[in-house]
PDB file of N, CA, C and O in Angstrom:
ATOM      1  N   UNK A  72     121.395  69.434 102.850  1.00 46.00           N
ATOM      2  CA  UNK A  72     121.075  70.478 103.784  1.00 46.00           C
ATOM      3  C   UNK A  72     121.138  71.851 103.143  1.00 46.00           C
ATOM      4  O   UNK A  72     120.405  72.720 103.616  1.00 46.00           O
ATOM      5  N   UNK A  73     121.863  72.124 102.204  1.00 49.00           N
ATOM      6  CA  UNK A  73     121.641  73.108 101.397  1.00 49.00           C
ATOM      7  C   UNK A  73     120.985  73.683 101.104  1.00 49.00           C
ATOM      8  O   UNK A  73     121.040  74.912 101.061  1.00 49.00           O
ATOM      9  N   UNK A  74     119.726  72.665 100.654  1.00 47.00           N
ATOM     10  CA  UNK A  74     118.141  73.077 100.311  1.00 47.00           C
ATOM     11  C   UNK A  74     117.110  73.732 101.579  1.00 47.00           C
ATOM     12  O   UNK A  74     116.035  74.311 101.422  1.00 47.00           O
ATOM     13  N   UNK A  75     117.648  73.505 102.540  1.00 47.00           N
ATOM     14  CA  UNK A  75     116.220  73.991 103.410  1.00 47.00           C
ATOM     15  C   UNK A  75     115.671  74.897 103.234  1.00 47.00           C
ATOM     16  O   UNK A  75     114.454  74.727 103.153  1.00 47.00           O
ATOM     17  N   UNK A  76     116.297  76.687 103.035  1.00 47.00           N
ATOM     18  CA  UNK A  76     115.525  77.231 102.827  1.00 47.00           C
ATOM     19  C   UNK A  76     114.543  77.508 101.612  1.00 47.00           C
ATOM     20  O   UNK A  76     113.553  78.238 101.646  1.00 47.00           O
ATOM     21  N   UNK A  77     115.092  76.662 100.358  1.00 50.00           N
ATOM     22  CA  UNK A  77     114.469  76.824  99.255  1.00 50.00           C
ATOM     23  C   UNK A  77     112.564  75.822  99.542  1.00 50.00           C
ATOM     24  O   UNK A  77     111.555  75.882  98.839  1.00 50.00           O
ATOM     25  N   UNK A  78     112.783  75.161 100.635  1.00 49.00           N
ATOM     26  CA  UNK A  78     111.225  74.775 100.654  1.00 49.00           C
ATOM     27  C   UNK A  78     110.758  75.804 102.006  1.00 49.00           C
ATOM     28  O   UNK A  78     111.461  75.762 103.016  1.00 49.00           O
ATOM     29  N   UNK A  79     109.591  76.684 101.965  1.00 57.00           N
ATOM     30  CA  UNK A  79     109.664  77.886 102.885  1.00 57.00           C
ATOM     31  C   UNK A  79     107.908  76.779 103.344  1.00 57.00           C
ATOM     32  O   UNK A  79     107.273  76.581 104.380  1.00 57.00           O
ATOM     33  N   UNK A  80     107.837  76.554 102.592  1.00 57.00           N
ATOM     34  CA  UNK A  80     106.335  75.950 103.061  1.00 57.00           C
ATOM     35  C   UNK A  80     105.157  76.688 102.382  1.00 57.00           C
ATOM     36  O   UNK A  80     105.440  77.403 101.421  1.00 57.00           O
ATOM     37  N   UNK A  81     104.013  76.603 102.730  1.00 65.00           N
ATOM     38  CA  UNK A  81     102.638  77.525 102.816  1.00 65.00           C
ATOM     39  C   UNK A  81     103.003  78.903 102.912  1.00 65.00           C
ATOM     40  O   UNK A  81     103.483  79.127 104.023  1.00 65.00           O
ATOM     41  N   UNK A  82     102.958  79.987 102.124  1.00 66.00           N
ATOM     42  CA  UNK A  82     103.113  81.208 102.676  1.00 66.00           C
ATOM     43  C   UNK A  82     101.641  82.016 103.588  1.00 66.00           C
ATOM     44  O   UNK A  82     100.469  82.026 103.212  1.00 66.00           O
ATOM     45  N   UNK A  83     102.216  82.620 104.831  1.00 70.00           N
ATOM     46  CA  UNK A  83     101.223  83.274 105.305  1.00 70.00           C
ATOM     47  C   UNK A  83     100.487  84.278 104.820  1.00 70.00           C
ATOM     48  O   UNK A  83     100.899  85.438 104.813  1.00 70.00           O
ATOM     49  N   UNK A  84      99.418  83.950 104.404  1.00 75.00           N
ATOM     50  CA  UNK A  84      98.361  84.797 103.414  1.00 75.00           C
ATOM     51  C   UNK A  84      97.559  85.423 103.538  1.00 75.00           C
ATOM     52  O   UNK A  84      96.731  85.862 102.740  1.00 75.00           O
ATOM     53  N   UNK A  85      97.812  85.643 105.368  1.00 86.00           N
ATOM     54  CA  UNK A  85      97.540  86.851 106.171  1.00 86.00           C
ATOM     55  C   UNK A  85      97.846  88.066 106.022  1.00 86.00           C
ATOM     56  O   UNK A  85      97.000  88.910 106.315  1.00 86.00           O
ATOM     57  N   UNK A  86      99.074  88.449 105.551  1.00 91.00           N
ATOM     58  CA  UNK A  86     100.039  89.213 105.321  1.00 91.00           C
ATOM     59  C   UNK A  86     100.191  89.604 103.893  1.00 91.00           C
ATOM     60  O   UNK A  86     100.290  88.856 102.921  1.00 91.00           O
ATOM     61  N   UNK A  87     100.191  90.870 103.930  1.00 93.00           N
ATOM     62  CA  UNK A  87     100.378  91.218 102.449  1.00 93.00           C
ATOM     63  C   UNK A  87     101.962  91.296 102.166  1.00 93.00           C
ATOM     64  O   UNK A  87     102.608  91.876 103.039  1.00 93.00           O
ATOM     65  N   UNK A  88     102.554  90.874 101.245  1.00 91.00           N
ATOM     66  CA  UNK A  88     104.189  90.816 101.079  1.00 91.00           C
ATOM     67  C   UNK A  88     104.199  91.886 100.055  1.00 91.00           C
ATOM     68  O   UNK A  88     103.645  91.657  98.980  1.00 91.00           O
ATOM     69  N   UNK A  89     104.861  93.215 100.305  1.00 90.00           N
ATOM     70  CA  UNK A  89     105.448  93.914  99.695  1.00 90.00           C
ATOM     71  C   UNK A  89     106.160  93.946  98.214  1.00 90.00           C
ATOM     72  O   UNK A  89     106.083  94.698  97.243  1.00 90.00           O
ATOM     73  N   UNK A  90     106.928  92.690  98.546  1.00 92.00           N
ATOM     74  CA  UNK A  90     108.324  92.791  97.883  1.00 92.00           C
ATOM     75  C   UNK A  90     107.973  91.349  96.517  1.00 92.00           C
ATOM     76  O   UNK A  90     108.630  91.100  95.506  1.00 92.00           O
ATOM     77  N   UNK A  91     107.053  90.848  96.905  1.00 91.00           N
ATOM     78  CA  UNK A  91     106.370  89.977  95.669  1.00 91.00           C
ATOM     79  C   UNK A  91     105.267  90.246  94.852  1.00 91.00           C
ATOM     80  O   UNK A  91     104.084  90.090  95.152  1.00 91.00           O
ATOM     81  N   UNK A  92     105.810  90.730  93.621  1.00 92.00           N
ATOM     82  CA  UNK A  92     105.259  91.725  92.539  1.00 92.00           C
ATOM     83  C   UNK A  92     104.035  90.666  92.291  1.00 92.00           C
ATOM     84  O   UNK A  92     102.907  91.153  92.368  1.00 92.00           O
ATOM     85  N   UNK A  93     104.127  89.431  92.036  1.00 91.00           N
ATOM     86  CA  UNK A  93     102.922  88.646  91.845  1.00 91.00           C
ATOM     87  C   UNK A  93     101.727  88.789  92.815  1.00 91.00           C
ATOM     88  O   UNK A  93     100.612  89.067  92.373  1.00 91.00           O
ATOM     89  N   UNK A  94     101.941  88.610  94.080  1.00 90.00           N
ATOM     90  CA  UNK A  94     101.305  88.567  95.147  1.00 90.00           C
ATOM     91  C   UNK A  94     100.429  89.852  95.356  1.00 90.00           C
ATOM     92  O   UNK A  94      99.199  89.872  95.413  1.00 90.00           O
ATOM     93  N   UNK A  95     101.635  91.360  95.502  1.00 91.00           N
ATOM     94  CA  UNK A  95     100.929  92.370  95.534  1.00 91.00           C
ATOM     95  C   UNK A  95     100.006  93.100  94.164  1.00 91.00           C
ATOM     96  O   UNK A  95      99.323  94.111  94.323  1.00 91.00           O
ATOM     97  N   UNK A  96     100.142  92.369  92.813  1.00 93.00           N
ATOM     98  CA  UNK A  96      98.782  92.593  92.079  1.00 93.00           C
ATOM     99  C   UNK A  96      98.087  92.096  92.330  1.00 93.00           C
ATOM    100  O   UNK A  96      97.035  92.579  91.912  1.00 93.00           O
ATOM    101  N   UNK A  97      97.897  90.736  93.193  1.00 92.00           N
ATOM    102  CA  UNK A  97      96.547  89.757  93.355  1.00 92.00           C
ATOM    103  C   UNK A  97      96.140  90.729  94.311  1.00 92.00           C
ATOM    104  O   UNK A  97      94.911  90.670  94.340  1.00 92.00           O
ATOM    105  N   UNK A  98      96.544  91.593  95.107  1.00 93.00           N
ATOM    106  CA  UNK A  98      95.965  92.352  96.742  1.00 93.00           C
ATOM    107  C   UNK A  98      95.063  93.700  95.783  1.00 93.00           C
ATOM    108  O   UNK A  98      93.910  94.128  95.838  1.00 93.00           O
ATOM    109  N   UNK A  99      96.268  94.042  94.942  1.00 94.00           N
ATOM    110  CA  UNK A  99      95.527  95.046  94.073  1.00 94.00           C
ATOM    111  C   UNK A  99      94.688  94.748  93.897  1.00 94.00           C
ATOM    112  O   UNK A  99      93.873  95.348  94.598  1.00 94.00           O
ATOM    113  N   UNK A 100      94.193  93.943  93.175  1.00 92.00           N
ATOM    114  CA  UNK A 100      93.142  93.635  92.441  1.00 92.00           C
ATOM    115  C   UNK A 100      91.742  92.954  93.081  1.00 92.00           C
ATOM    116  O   UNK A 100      90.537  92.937  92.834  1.00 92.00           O
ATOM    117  N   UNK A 101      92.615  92.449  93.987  1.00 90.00           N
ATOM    118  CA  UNK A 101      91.510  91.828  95.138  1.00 90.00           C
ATOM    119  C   UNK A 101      90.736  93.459  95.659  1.00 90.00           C
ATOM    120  O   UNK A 101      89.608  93.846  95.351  1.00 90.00           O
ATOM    121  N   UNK A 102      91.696  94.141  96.465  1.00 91.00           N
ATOM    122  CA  UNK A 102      91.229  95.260  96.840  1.00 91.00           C
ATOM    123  C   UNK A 102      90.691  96.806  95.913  1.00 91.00           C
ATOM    124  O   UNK A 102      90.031  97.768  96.304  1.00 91.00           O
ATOM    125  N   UNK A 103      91.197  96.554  94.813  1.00 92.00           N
ATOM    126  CA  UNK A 103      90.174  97.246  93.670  1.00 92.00           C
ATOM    127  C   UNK A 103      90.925  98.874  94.427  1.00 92.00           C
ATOM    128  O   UNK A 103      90.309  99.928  94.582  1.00 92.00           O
ATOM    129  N   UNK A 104      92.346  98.610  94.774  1.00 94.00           N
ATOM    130  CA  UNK A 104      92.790 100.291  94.642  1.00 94.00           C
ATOM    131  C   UNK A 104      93.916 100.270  94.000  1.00 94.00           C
ATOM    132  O   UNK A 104      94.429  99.290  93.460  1.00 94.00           O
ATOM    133  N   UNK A 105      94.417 101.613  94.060  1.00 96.00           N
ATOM    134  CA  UNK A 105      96.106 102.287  93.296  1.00 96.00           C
ATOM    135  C   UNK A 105      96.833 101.186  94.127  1.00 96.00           C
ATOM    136  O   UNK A 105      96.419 100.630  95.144  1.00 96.00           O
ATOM    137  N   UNK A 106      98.070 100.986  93.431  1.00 94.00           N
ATOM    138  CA  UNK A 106      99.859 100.853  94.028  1.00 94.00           C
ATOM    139  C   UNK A 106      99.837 101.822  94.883  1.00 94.00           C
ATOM    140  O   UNK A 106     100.213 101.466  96.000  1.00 94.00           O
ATOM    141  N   UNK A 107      99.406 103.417  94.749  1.00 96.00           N
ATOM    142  CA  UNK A 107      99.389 103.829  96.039  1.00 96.00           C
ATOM    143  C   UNK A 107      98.827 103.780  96.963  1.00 96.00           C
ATOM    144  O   UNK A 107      99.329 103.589  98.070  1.00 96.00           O
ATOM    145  N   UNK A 108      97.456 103.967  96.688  1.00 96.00           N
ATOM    146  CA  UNK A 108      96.974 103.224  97.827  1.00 96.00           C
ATOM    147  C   UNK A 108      96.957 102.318  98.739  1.00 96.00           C
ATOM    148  O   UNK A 108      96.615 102.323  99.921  1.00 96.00           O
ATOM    149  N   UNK A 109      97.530 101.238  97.772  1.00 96.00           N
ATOM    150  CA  UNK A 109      98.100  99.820  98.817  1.00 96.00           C
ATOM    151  C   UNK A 109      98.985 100.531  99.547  1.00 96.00           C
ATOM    152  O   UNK A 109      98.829 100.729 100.752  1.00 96.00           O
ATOM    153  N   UNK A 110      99.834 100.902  98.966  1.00 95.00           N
ATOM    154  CA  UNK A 110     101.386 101.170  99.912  1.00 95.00           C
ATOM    155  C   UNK A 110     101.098 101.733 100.510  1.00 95.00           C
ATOM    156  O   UNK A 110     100.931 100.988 101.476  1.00 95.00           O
ATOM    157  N   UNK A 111     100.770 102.912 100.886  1.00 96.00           N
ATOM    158  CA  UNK A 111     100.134 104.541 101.716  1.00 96.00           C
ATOM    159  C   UNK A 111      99.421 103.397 102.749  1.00 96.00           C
ATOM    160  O   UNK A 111     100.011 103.610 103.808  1.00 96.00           O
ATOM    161  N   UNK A 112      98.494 102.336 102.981  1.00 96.00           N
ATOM    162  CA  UNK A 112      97.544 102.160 104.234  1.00 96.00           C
ATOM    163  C   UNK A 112      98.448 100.388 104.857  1.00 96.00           C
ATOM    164  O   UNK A 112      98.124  99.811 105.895  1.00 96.00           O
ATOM    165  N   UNK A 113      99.483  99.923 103.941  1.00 96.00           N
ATOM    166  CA  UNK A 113     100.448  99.031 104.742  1.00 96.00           C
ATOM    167  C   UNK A 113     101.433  99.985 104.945  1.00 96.00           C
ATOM    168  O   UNK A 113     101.862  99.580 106.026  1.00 96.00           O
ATOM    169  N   UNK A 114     102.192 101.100 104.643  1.00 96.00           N
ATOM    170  CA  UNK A 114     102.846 101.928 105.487  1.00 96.00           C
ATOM    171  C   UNK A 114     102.516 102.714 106.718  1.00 96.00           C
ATOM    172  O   UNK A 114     103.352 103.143 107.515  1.00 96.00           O
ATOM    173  N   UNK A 115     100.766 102.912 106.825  1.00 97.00           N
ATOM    174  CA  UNK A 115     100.389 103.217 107.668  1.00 97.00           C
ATOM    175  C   UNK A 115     100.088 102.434 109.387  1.00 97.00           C
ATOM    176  O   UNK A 115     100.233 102.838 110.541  1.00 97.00           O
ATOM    177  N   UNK A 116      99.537 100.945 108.661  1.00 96.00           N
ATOM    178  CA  UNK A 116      99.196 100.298 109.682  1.00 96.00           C
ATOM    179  C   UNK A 116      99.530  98.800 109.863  1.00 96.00           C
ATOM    180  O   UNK A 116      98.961  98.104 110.704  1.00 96.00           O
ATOM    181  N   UNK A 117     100.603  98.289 108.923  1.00 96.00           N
ATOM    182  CA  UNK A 117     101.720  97.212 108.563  1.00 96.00           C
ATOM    183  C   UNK A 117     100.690  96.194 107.190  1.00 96.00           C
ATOM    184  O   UNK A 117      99.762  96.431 106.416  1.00 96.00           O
ATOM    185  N   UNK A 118     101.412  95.238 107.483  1.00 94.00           N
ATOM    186  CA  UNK A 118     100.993  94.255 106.323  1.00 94.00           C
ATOM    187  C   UNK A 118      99.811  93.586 106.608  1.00 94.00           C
ATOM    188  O   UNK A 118      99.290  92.880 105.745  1.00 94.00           O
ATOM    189  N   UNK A 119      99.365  93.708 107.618  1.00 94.00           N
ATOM    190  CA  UNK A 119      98.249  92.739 108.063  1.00 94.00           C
ATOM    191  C   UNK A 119      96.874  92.856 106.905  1.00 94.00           C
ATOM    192  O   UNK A 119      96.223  93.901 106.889  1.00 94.00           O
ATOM    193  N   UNK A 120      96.552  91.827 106.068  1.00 92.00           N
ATOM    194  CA  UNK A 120      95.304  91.827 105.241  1.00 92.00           C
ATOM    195  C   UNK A 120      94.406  92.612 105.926  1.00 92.00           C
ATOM    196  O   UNK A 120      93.980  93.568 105.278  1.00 92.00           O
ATOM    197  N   UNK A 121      93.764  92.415 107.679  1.00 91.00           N
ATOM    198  CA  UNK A 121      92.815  92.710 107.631  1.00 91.00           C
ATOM    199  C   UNK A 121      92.965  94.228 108.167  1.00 91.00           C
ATOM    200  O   UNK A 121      92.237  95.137 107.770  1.00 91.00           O
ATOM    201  N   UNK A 122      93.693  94.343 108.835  1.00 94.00           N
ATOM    202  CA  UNK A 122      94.261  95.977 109.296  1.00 94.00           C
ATOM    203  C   UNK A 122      93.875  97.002 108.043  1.00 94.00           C
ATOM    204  O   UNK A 122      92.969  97.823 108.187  1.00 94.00           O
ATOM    205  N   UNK A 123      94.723  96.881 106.649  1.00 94.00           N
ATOM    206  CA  UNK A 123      95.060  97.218 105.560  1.00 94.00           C
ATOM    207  C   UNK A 123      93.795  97.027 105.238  1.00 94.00           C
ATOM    208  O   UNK A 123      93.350  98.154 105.022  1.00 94.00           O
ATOM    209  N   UNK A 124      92.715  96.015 105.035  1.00 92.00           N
ATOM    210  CA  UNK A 124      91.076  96.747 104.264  1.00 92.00           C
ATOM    211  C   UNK A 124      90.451  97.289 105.769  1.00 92.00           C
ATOM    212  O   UNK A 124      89.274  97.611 105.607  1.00 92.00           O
ATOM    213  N   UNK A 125      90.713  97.399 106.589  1.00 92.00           N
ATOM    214  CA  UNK A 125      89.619  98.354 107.668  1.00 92.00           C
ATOM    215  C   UNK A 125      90.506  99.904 107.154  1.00 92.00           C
ATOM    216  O   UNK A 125      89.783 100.826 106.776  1.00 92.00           O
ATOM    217  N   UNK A 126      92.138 100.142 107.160  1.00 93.00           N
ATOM    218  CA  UNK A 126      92.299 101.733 106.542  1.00 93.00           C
ATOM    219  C   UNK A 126      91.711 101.622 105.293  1.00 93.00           C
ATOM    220  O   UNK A 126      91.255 102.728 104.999  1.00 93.00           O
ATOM    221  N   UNK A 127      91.529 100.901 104.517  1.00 94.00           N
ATOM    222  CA  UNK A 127      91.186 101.170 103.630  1.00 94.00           C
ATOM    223  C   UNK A 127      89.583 101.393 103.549  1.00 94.00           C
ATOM    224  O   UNK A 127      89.328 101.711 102.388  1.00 94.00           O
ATOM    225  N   UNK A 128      88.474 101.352 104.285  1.00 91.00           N
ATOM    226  CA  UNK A 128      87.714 101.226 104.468  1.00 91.00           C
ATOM    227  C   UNK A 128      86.921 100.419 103.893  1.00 91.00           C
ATOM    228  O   UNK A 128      85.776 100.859 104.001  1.00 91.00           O
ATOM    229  N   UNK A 129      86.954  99.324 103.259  1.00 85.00           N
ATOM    230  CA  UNK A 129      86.865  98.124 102.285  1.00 85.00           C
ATOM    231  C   UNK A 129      85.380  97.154 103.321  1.00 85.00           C
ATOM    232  O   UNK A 129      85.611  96.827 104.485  1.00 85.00           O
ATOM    233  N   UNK A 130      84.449  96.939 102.882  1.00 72.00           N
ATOM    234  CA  UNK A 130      84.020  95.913 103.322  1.00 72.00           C
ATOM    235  C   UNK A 130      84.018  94.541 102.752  1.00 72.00           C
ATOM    236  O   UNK A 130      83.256  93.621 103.048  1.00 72.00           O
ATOM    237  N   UNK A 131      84.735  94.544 102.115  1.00 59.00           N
ATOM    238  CA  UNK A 131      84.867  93.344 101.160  1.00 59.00           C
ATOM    239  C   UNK A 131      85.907  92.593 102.168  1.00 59.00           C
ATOM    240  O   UNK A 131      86.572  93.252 102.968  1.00 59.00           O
ATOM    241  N   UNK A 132      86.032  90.816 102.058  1.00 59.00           N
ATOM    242  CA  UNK A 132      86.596  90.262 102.962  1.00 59.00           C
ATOM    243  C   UNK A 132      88.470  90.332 102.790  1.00 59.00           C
ATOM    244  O   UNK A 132      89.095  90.709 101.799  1.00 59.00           O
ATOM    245  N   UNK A 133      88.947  89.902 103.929  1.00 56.00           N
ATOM    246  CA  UNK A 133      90.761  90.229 103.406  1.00 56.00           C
ATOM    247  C   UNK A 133      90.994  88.791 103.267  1.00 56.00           C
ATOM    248  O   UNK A 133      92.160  88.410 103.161  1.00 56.00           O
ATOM    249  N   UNK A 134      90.328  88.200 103.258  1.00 62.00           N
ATOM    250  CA  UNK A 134      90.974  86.946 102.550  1.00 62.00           C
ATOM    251  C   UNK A 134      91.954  86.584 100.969  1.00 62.00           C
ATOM    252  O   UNK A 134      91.729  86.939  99.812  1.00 62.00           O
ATOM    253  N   UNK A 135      92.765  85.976 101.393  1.00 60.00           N
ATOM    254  CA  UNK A 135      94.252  86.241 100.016  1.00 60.00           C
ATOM    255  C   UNK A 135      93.650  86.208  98.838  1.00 60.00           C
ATOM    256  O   UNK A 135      92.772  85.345  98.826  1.00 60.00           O
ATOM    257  N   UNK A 136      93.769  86.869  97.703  1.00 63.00           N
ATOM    258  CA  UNK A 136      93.207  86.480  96.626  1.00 63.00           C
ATOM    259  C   UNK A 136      94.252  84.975  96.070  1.00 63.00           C
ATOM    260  O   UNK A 136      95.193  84.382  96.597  1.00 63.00           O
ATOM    261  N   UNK A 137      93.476  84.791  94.728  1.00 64.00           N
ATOM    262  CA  UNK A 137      93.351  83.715  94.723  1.00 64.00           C
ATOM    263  C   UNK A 137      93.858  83.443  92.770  1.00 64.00           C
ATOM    264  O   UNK A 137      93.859  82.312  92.284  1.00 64.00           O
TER     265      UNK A 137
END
């Protein structure tokens, strides 16, 4: 029982995660802006992928990179 939280499952890849340096270069890069920029439009309007490319004005899709 120890282990449960170490299996978290599928992560939701809806959501941009902040705090996972791997994850948030794939968003970078997916989304083709600054570290600030990312941060500045999920501080503005939360983590949500698709929230975060409409501030960003992005027409490109928010699907997780990959």
């Amino acid at each position: 029982m120890g282990d449960v939280l170490a299996n978290k499952g599928e992560r939701d890849r809806s959501h941009i995660v902040m705090e996972d340096k791997a994850e948030f270069r794939r968003w970078l890069k997916h989304f083709g802006v600054t570290k600030s920029d990312l941060q500045r439009a999920v501080d503005k309007v939360g983590n949500s992928a698709v929230a975060v490319r409409k501030q960003l004005g992005l027409d490109c899709k928010a699907e997780p990179p990959q």
